[in-house]
Amino acid sequence: MCGIVGYLGDRDSLPIILNGLKRLEYRGYDSSGVAVYNGSDIASCKSKGKISKLEKQLQKRKNISGGIGIGHTRWATHGEPNDINAHPHVSQNGDIAVIHNGIIENYEPIKQELIKRGHQFRSETDTEVLVHLIEDIKQNEECSLYEAIRLALSKVIGAYAIVVVSSLEPTKVIAARKSSPLVVGIGKDEFFFASDATPIIEYTQKVVYL
């Protein structure tokens, strides 16, 4: 089981995400990461180990700040625990970032088909296959990010809770789930996303379990 935190609103998302990840850390995770839309592109930072290691890496970065962001704590399933396999995973062109709980059972045949189309993979994870699939569909079908995600999820077998952000549609956060929990917190002109209510209860008491 992995941990998901996301934010969409007017505040700086990074402190909210890091605070939420710490609230989930009691489960014992082996890596973590964040991705934030900083006004021009998706800036990400990932680290093996505890959230404190991620925080130290973030102190060296100046471009990870903005009102839209996602964060993740990972317990390794596909691929060993390291910086590369940590979430979020980004598309080949860097425009889309995804965090994911669950397992995509048919990721290998999808990955091989995408490799034939010219996609290059950095990690060993099933999640990176999913974000490449979303990118591939969006480019070839010339559709919206929402539609690309919908079509991609219709092709995968398994369980998932995902949260997606993109520099191509920078006012949106898109979330979906199947057999894995996902909660949306509703604030005043802001939204919170999490794998359970623990990371968001200090910000809002109004939550929707998808």
Short mmCIF file of N, CA, C and O in Angstrom, two decimals, residues 74-188:
data_model
loop_
_atom_site.label_atom_id
_atom_site.label_comp_id
_atom_site.label_asym_id
_atom_site.label_seq_id
_atom_site.Cartn_x
_atom_site.Cartn_y
_atom_site.Cartn_z
N ARG A 74 6.01 5.48 -1.23
CA ARG A 74 5.94 4.21 -1.94
C ARG A 74 6.46 3.05 -1.10
O ARG A 74 7.46 3.18 -0.40
N TRP A 75 5.74 1.94 -1.19
CA TRP A 75 6.25 0.67 -0.70
C TRP A 75 6.48 -0.19 -1.94
O TRP A 75 5.55 -0.50 -2.66
N ALA A 76 7.72 -0.51 -2.23
CA ALA A 76 8.12 -1.06 -3.52
C ALA A 76 7.38 -2.34 -3.88
O ALA A 76 7.31 -3.28 -3.09
N THR A 77 6.84 -2.38 -5.10
CA THR A 77 6.28 -3.60 -5.69
C THR A 77 7.02 -3.90 -6.99
O THR A 77 7.75 -4.86 -7.07
N HIS A 78 6.85 -3.05 -7.99
CA HIS A 78 7.59 -3.21 -9.25
C HIS A 78 8.87 -2.38 -9.18
O HIS A 78 8.82 -1.16 -9.24
N GLY A 79 10.01 -3.05 -9.05
CA GLY A 79 11.29 -2.35 -9.00
C GLY A 79 11.73 -2.08 -7.58
O GLY A 79 10.93 -1.87 -6.68
N GLU A 80 13.03 -2.08 -7.39
CA GLU A 80 13.60 -1.88 -6.06
C GLU A 80 13.36 -0.46 -5.56
O GLU A 80 13.08 0.45 -6.35
N PRO A 81 13.45 -0.24 -4.25
CA PRO A 81 13.30 1.12 -3.73
C PRO A 81 14.51 1.98 -4.03
O PRO A 81 15.60 1.75 -3.51
N ASN A 82 14.36 2.94 -4.90
CA ASN A 82 15.43 3.89 -5.21
C ASN A 82 14.81 5.18 -5.75
O ASN A 82 13.60 5.29 -5.89
N ASP A 83 15.66 6.15 -6.04
CA ASP A 83 15.17 7.46 -6.50
C ASP A 83 14.39 7.35 -7.81
O ASP A 83 13.38 8.02 -8.00
N ILE A 84 14.87 6.52 -8.72
CA ILE A 84 14.27 6.43 -10.05
C ILE A 84 12.88 5.79 -9.99
O ILE A 84 11.94 6.24 -10.65
N ASN A 85 12.74 4.74 -9.18
CA ASN A 85 11.46 4.04 -9.11
C ASN A 85 10.43 4.75 -8.24
O ASN A 85 9.24 4.41 -8.26
N ALA A 86 10.87 5.73 -7.45
CA ALA A 86 9.93 6.49 -6.61
C ALA A 86 8.95 7.27 -7.48
O ALA A 86 9.26 7.67 -8.60
N HIS A 87 7.76 7.49 -6.95
CA HIS A 87 6.75 8.32 -7.61
C HIS A 87 6.96 9.78 -7.19
O HIS A 87 7.53 10.03 -6.12
N PRO A 88 6.45 10.75 -7.94
CA PRO A 88 5.66 10.67 -9.16
C PRO A 88 6.51 10.25 -10.37
O PRO A 88 7.73 10.43 -10.38
N HIS A 89 5.82 9.70 -11.37
CA HIS A 89 6.44 9.40 -12.65
C HIS A 89 5.92 10.38 -13.70
O HIS A 89 4.75 10.76 -13.67
N VAL A 90 6.80 10.78 -14.59
CA VAL A 90 6.43 11.77 -15.60
C VAL A 90 6.46 11.14 -16.98
O VAL A 90 7.14 10.15 -17.22
N SER A 91 5.72 11.76 -17.88
CA SER A 91 5.67 11.30 -19.27
C SER A 91 7.00 11.57 -19.95
O SER A 91 7.86 12.28 -19.42
N GLN A 92 7.17 11.03 -21.14
CA GLN A 92 8.44 11.16 -21.84
C GLN A 92 8.79 12.62 -22.12
O GLN A 92 9.95 13.02 -22.02
N ASN A 93 7.79 13.43 -22.45
CA ASN A 93 8.06 14.84 -22.72
C ASN A 93 8.02 15.71 -21.46
O ASN A 93 8.24 16.91 -21.54
N GLY A 94 7.74 15.10 -20.31
CA GLY A 94 7.77 15.82 -19.05
C GLY A 94 6.55 16.66 -18.75
O GLY A 94 6.53 17.38 -17.75
N ASP A 95 5.50 16.56 -19.58
CA ASP A 95 4.33 17.42 -19.42
C ASP A 95 3.30 16.87 -18.44
O ASP A 95 2.43 17.61 -17.98
N ILE A 96 3.36 15.57 -18.15
CA ILE A 96 2.33 14.92 -17.33
C ILE A 96 3.02 14.18 -16.18
O ILE A 96 4.03 13.52 -16.39
N ALA A 97 2.46 14.29 -14.98
CA ALA A 97 2.98 13.56 -13.83
C ALA A 97 1.85 12.79 -13.16
O ALA A 97 0.72 13.27 -13.05
N VAL A 98 2.18 11.57 -12.69
CA VAL A 98 1.18 10.67 -12.11
C VAL A 98 1.72 10.08 -10.82
O VAL A 98 2.89 9.71 -10.73
N ILE A 99 0.83 9.97 -9.82
CA ILE A 99 1.09 9.11 -8.66
C ILE A 99 0.04 8.02 -8.65
O ILE A 99 -1.09 8.23 -9.10
N HIS A 100 0.41 6.86 -8.12
CA HIS A 100 -0.44 5.68 -8.30
C HIS A 100 -0.29 4.73 -7.12
O HIS A 100 0.82 4.40 -6.72
N ASN A 101 -1.42 4.30 -6.57
CA ASN A 101 -1.47 3.18 -5.65
C ASN A 101 -2.11 2.01 -6.38
O ASN A 101 -3.05 2.19 -7.15
N GLY A 102 -1.63 0.80 -6.11
CA GLY A 102 -2.20 -0.38 -6.74
C GLY A 102 -1.22 -1.05 -7.68
O GLY A 102 -0.02 -0.74 -7.69
N ILE A 103 -1.74 -1.94 -8.51
CA ILE A 103 -0.91 -2.70 -9.43
C ILE A 103 -1.59 -2.78 -10.79
O ILE A 103 -2.77 -3.14 -10.88
N ILE A 104 -0.85 -2.42 -11.85
CA ILE A 104 -1.33 -2.61 -13.23
C ILE A 104 -0.83 -3.97 -13.69
O ILE A 104 0.36 -4.15 -13.97
N GLU A 105 -1.71 -4.93 -13.75
CA GLU A 105 -1.31 -6.32 -14.00
C GLU A 105 -0.80 -6.55 -15.42
O GLU A 105 0.07 -7.40 -15.64
N ASN A 106 -1.34 -5.83 -16.39
CA ASN A 106 -0.95 -6.04 -17.78
C ASN A 106 0.02 -4.97 -18.28
O ASN A 106 0.05 -4.63 -19.46
N TYR A 107 0.85 -4.45 -17.37
CA TYR A 107 1.76 -3.36 -17.75
C TYR A 107 2.82 -3.80 -18.75
O TYR A 107 3.25 -3.02 -19.60
N GLU A 108 3.26 -5.06 -18.68
CA GLU A 108 4.37 -5.50 -19.53
C GLU A 108 4.01 -5.48 -21.02
O GLU A 108 4.77 -4.93 -21.83
N PRO A 109 2.87 -6.07 -21.46
CA PRO A 109 2.54 -5.96 -22.89
C PRO A 109 2.30 -4.53 -23.35
O PRO A 109 2.63 -4.17 -24.48
N ILE A 110 1.72 -3.69 -22.48
CA ILE A 110 1.53 -2.29 -22.83
C ILE A 110 2.89 -1.61 -22.99
O ILE A 110 3.11 -0.84 -23.94
N LYS A 111 3.81 -1.92 -22.10
CA LYS A 111 5.15 -1.33 -22.16
C LYS A 111 5.86 -1.72 -23.45
O LYS A 111 6.48 -0.86 -24.12
N GLN A 112 5.77 -2.98 -23.84
CA GLN A 112 6.44 -3.43 -25.06
C GLN A 112 5.86 -2.75 -26.30
O GLN A 112 6.60 -2.40 -27.23
N GLU A 113 4.55 -2.53 -26.31
CA GLU A 113 3.93 -1.84 -27.43
C GLU A 113 4.38 -0.38 -27.49
O GLU A 113 4.66 0.16 -28.56
N LEU A 114 4.49 0.25 -26.33
CA LEU A 114 4.94 1.65 -26.28
C LEU A 114 6.40 1.78 -26.69
O LEU A 114 6.78 2.76 -27.34
N ILE A 115 7.22 0.80 -26.33
CA ILE A 115 8.63 0.81 -26.75
C ILE A 115 8.71 0.75 -28.28
O ILE A 115 9.53 1.45 -28.90
N LYS A 116 7.85 -0.05 -28.90
CA LYS A 116 7.82 -0.13 -30.36
C LYS A 116 7.47 1.22 -30.98
O LYS A 116 7.88 1.53 -32.10
N ARG A 117 6.72 2.03 -30.24
CA ARG A 117 6.31 3.35 -30.74
C ARG A 117 7.33 4.43 -30.41
O ARG A 117 7.10 5.61 -30.68
N GLY A 118 8.44 4.03 -29.79
CA GLY A 118 9.51 4.99 -29.53
C GLY A 118 9.62 5.50 -28.11
O GLY A 118 10.46 6.35 -27.81
N HIS A 119 8.80 4.98 -27.21
CA HIS A 119 8.88 5.42 -25.81
C HIS A 119 10.09 4.81 -25.13
O HIS A 119 10.42 3.64 -25.34
N GLN A 120 10.74 5.60 -24.30
CA GLN A 120 11.90 5.15 -23.53
C GLN A 120 11.57 5.26 -22.04
O GLN A 120 11.12 6.30 -21.59
N PHE A 121 11.84 4.19 -21.32
CA PHE A 121 11.47 4.13 -19.91
C PHE A 121 12.70 4.25 -19.02
O PHE A 121 13.75 3.70 -19.31
N ARG A 122 12.53 4.96 -17.91
CA ARG A 122 13.62 5.17 -16.97
C ARG A 122 13.55 4.21 -15.78
O ARG A 122 14.57 3.83 -15.24
N SER A 123 12.34 3.84 -15.39
CA SER A 123 12.15 3.05 -14.17
C SER A 123 11.73 1.63 -14.50
O SER A 123 11.52 1.27 -15.66
N GLU A 124 11.55 0.84 -13.44
CA GLU A 124 11.07 -0.53 -13.57
C GLU A 124 9.59 -0.65 -13.20
O GLU A 124 9.08 -1.75 -13.06
N THR A 125 8.90 0.46 -13.04
CA THR A 125 7.57 0.44 -12.45
C THR A 125 6.44 0.32 -13.48
O THR A 125 6.58 0.71 -14.63
N ASP A 126 5.32 -0.22 -13.00
CA ASP A 126 4.12 -0.25 -13.82
C ASP A 126 3.51 1.14 -13.95
O ASP A 126 2.85 1.45 -14.95
N THR A 127 3.75 2.01 -12.98
CA THR A 127 3.18 3.35 -13.00
C THR A 127 3.74 4.19 -14.14
O THR A 127 3.01 4.95 -14.79
N GLU A 128 5.03 4.06 -14.41
CA GLU A 128 5.61 4.82 -15.52
C GLU A 128 4.99 4.39 -16.84
O GLU A 128 4.79 5.22 -17.75
N VAL A 129 4.64 3.12 -16.96
CA VAL A 129 3.96 2.64 -18.16
C VAL A 129 2.62 3.36 -18.33
O VAL A 129 2.25 3.77 -19.44
N LEU A 130 1.92 3.55 -17.23
CA LEU A 130 0.61 4.20 -17.29
C LEU A 130 0.73 5.65 -17.75
O LEU A 130 -0.05 6.10 -18.60
N VAL A 131 1.70 6.40 -17.24
CA VAL A 131 1.81 7.81 -17.65
C VAL A 131 2.26 7.92 -19.10
O VAL A 131 1.82 8.83 -19.83
N HIS A 132 3.10 7.00 -19.57
CA HIS A 132 3.47 6.99 -20.99
C HIS A 132 2.25 6.65 -21.85
O HIS A 132 2.10 7.21 -22.95
N LEU A 133 1.42 5.74 -21.38
CA LEU A 133 0.22 5.38 -22.13
C LEU A 133 -0.72 6.58 -22.24
O LEU A 133 -1.28 6.84 -23.32
N ILE A 134 -0.90 7.32 -21.16
CA ILE A 134 -1.74 8.51 -21.19
C ILE A 134 -1.19 9.52 -22.20
O ILE A 134 -1.93 10.08 -23.01
N GLU A 135 0.13 9.74 -22.16
CA GLU A 135 0.75 10.66 -23.10
C GLU A 135 0.57 10.20 -24.55
O GLU A 135 0.23 11.01 -25.43
N ASP A 136 0.77 8.91 -24.79
CA ASP A 136 0.66 8.36 -26.14
C ASP A 136 -0.75 8.56 -26.69
O ASP A 136 -0.93 8.97 -27.84
N ILE A 137 -1.75 8.27 -25.88
CA ILE A 137 -3.14 8.42 -26.31
C ILE A 137 -3.46 9.89 -26.56
O ILE A 137 -4.10 10.25 -27.55
N LYS A 138 -3.01 10.76 -25.66
CA LYS A 138 -3.29 12.19 -25.81
C LYS A 138 -2.72 12.73 -27.12
O LYS A 138 -3.37 13.52 -27.82
N GLN A 139 -1.50 12.31 -27.46
CA GLN A 139 -0.87 12.80 -28.68
C GLN A 139 -1.53 12.22 -29.92
O GLN A 139 -1.81 12.95 -30.89
N ASN A 140 -1.81 10.92 -29.92
CA ASN A 140 -2.32 10.27 -31.12
C ASN A 140 -3.80 10.53 -31.36
O ASN A 140 -4.24 10.62 -32.51
N GLU A 141 -4.56 10.67 -30.28
CA GLU A 141 -6.00 10.92 -30.41
C GLU A 141 -6.31 12.41 -30.45
O GLU A 141 -7.46 12.80 -30.71
N GLU A 142 -5.28 13.23 -30.12
CA GLU A 142 -5.46 14.69 -30.05
C GLU A 142 -6.65 15.05 -29.18
O GLU A 142 -7.53 15.84 -29.56
N CYS A 143 -6.68 14.49 -27.98
CA CYS A 143 -7.80 14.67 -27.07
C CYS A 143 -7.35 15.39 -25.81
O CYS A 143 -6.16 15.65 -25.61
N SER A 144 -8.30 15.67 -24.94
CA SER A 144 -8.01 16.32 -23.67
C SER A 144 -7.29 15.34 -22.74
O SER A 144 -7.31 14.12 -22.94
N LEU A 145 -6.69 15.89 -21.69
CA LEU A 145 -6.04 15.04 -20.70
C LEU A 145 -7.06 14.12 -20.05
O LEU A 145 -6.79 12.93 -19.84
N TYR A 146 -8.22 14.65 -19.71
CA TYR A 146 -9.29 13.84 -19.10
C TYR A 146 -9.63 12.64 -19.98
O TYR A 146 -9.71 11.50 -19.52
N GLU A 147 -9.83 12.89 -21.27
CA GLU A 147 -10.20 11.81 -22.19
C GLU A 147 -9.06 10.82 -22.34
O GLU A 147 -9.28 9.60 -22.43
N ALA A 148 -7.82 11.30 -22.38
CA ALA A 148 -6.67 10.41 -22.50
C ALA A 148 -6.57 9.48 -21.29
O ALA A 148 -6.27 8.29 -21.42
N ILE A 149 -6.81 10.04 -20.11
CA ILE A 149 -6.79 9.21 -18.90
C ILE A 149 -7.91 8.19 -18.93
O ILE A 149 -7.71 7.01 -18.60
N ARG A 150 -9.10 8.61 -19.32
CA ARG A 150 -10.24 7.69 -19.39
C ARG A 150 -9.94 6.53 -20.34
O ARG A 150 -10.20 5.36 -20.02
N LEU A 151 -9.40 6.84 -21.51
CA LEU A 151 -9.08 5.80 -22.48
C LEU A 151 -7.95 4.89 -21.99
O LEU A 151 -7.99 3.68 -22.18
N ALA A 152 -6.95 5.48 -21.36
CA ALA A 152 -5.84 4.67 -20.83
C ALA A 152 -6.33 3.70 -19.78
O ALA A 152 -5.94 2.51 -19.77
N LEU A 153 -7.18 4.17 -18.88
CA LEU A 153 -7.67 3.30 -17.81
C LEU A 153 -8.57 2.18 -18.34
O LEU A 153 -8.69 1.13 -17.71
N SER A 154 -9.18 2.41 -19.49
CA SER A 154 -10.00 1.35 -20.09
C SER A 154 -9.14 0.23 -20.65
O SER A 154 -9.63 -0.86 -20.92
N LYS A 155 -7.84 0.48 -20.80
CA LYS A 155 -6.93 -0.52 -21.38
C LYS A 155 -6.16 -1.30 -20.31
O LYS A 155 -5.50 -2.30 -20.63
N VAL A 156 -6.17 -0.83 -19.07
CA VAL A 156 -5.37 -1.49 -18.04
C VAL A 156 -6.21 -2.45 -17.22
O VAL A 156 -7.42 -2.27 -17.05
N ILE A 157 -5.54 -3.49 -16.72
CA ILE A 157 -6.16 -4.48 -15.84
C ILE A 157 -5.48 -4.38 -14.48
O ILE A 157 -4.25 -4.37 -14.40
N GLY A 158 -6.27 -4.30 -13.43
CA GLY A 158 -5.69 -4.24 -12.10
C GLY A 158 -6.40 -3.25 -11.20
O GLY A 158 -7.55 -2.85 -11.47
N ALA A 159 -5.72 -2.86 -10.15
CA ALA A 159 -6.27 -1.92 -9.17
C ALA A 159 -5.48 -0.63 -9.22
O ALA A 159 -4.27 -0.64 -9.46
N TYR A 160 -6.18 0.48 -8.99
CA TYR A 160 -5.45 1.75 -9.03
C TYR A 160 -6.21 2.84 -8.29
O TYR A 160 -7.44 2.83 -8.19
N ALA A 161 -5.47 3.72 -7.71
CA ALA A 161 -5.93 5.06 -7.35
C ALA A 161 -4.85 5.98 -7.91
O ALA A 161 -3.67 5.82 -7.60
N ILE A 162 -5.23 6.89 -8.78
CA ILE A 162 -4.25 7.76 -9.42
C ILE A 162 -4.66 9.22 -9.27
O ILE A 162 -5.85 9.56 -9.17
N VAL A 163 -3.64 10.08 -9.24
CA VAL A 163 -3.85 11.53 -9.31
C VAL A 163 -2.87 12.06 -10.35
O VAL A 163 -1.68 11.71 -10.33
N VAL A 164 -3.38 12.89 -11.26
CA VAL A 164 -2.61 13.32 -12.42
C VAL A 164 -2.61 14.85 -12.52
O VAL A 164 -3.65 15.49 -12.34
N VAL A 165 -1.43 15.42 -12.82
CA VAL A 165 -1.33 16.85 -13.12
C VAL A 165 -0.56 17.00 -14.42
O VAL A 165 0.22 16.13 -14.81
N SER A 166 -0.79 18.12 -15.10
CA SER A 166 -0.13 18.35 -16.38
C SER A 166 0.10 19.84 -16.61
O SER A 166 -0.78 20.67 -16.31
N SER A 167 1.25 20.16 -17.16
CA SER A 167 1.53 21.55 -17.53
C SER A 167 0.72 21.98 -18.75
O SER A 167 0.61 23.16 -19.04
N LEU A 168 0.15 21.01 -19.47
CA LEU A 168 -0.66 21.32 -20.64
C LEU A 168 -2.05 21.81 -20.25
O LEU A 168 -2.69 22.53 -21.01
N GLU A 169 -2.53 21.39 -19.08
CA GLU A 169 -3.83 21.82 -18.56
C GLU A 169 -3.63 22.19 -17.08
O GLU A 169 -4.07 21.46 -16.19
N PRO A 170 -2.97 23.31 -16.82
CA PRO A 170 -2.44 23.60 -15.49
C PRO A 170 -3.44 24.08 -14.46
O PRO A 170 -3.05 24.44 -13.35
N THR A 171 -4.72 24.09 -14.77
CA THR A 171 -5.72 24.46 -13.76
C THR A 171 -6.45 23.24 -13.22
O THR A 171 -7.41 23.39 -12.46
N LYS A 172 -6.01 22.04 -13.61
CA LYS A 172 -6.76 20.82 -13.27
C LYS A 172 -5.89 19.82 -12.50
O LYS A 172 -4.69 19.72 -12.71
N VAL A 173 -6.57 19.08 -11.62
CA VAL A 173 -6.03 17.84 -11.07
C VAL A 173 -7.07 16.77 -11.37
O VAL A 173 -8.25 16.97 -11.08
N ILE A 174 -6.66 15.67 -11.95
CA ILE A 174 -7.60 14.60 -12.31
C ILE A 174 -7.29 13.38 -11.46
O ILE A 174 -6.14 12.93 -11.38
N ALA A 175 -8.33 12.83 -10.83
CA ALA A 175 -8.18 11.67 -9.96
C ALA A 175 -9.15 10.57 -10.39
O ALA A 175 -10.24 10.85 -10.89
N ALA A 176 -8.73 9.33 -10.18
CA ALA A 176 -9.58 8.18 -10.51
C ALA A 176 -9.19 7.01 -9.63
O ALA A 176 -8.04 6.91 -9.18
N ARG A 177 -10.12 6.11 -9.41
CA ARG A 177 -9.81 4.94 -8.59
C ARG A 177 -10.59 3.72 -9.06
O ARG A 177 -11.68 3.83 -9.63
N LYS A 178 -10.00 2.55 -8.81
CA LYS A 178 -10.68 1.27 -8.98
C LYS A 178 -10.03 0.29 -8.00
O LYS A 178 -8.85 -0.03 -8.13
N SER A 179 -10.77 -0.11 -6.99
CA SER A 179 -10.34 -1.11 -6.00
C SER A 179 -9.23 -0.62 -5.07
O SER A 179 -8.69 -1.40 -4.31
N SER A 180 -8.85 0.64 -5.16
CA SER A 180 -7.91 1.25 -4.22
C SER A 180 -8.55 2.54 -3.70
O SER A 180 -9.18 3.26 -4.47
N PRO A 181 -8.39 2.84 -2.41
CA PRO A 181 -9.10 3.98 -1.83
C PRO A 181 -8.55 5.33 -2.29
O PRO A 181 -7.35 5.49 -2.52
N LEU A 182 -9.44 6.31 -2.39
CA LEU A 182 -9.05 7.68 -2.73
C LEU A 182 -10.10 8.63 -2.15
O LEU A 182 -11.30 8.40 -2.30
N VAL A 183 -9.62 9.69 -1.50
CA VAL A 183 -10.49 10.65 -0.82
C VAL A 183 -10.23 12.03 -1.41
O VAL A 183 -9.08 12.42 -1.66
N VAL A 184 -11.30 12.80 -1.63
CA VAL A 184 -11.20 14.19 -2.06
C VAL A 184 -11.72 15.08 -0.93
O VAL A 184 -12.85 14.90 -0.46
N GLY A 185 -10.90 16.01 -0.48
CA GLY A 185 -11.32 16.98 0.52
C GLY A 185 -11.70 18.28 -0.16
O GLY A 185 -11.00 18.74 -1.07
N ILE A 186 -12.80 18.88 0.27
CA ILE A 186 -13.32 20.08 -0.36
C ILE A 186 -13.21 21.25 0.60
O ILE A 186 -13.81 21.25 1.68
N GLY A 187 -12.40 22.24 0.24
CA GLY A 187 -12.26 23.45 1.03
C GLY A 187 -12.89 24.63 0.31
O GLY A 187 -13.65 24.46 -0.64
N LYS A 188 -12.56 25.82 0.74
CA LYS A 188 -13.06 27.02 0.09
C LYS A 188 -12.15 27.36 -1.09
O LYS A 188 -11.02 27.80 -0.92
#
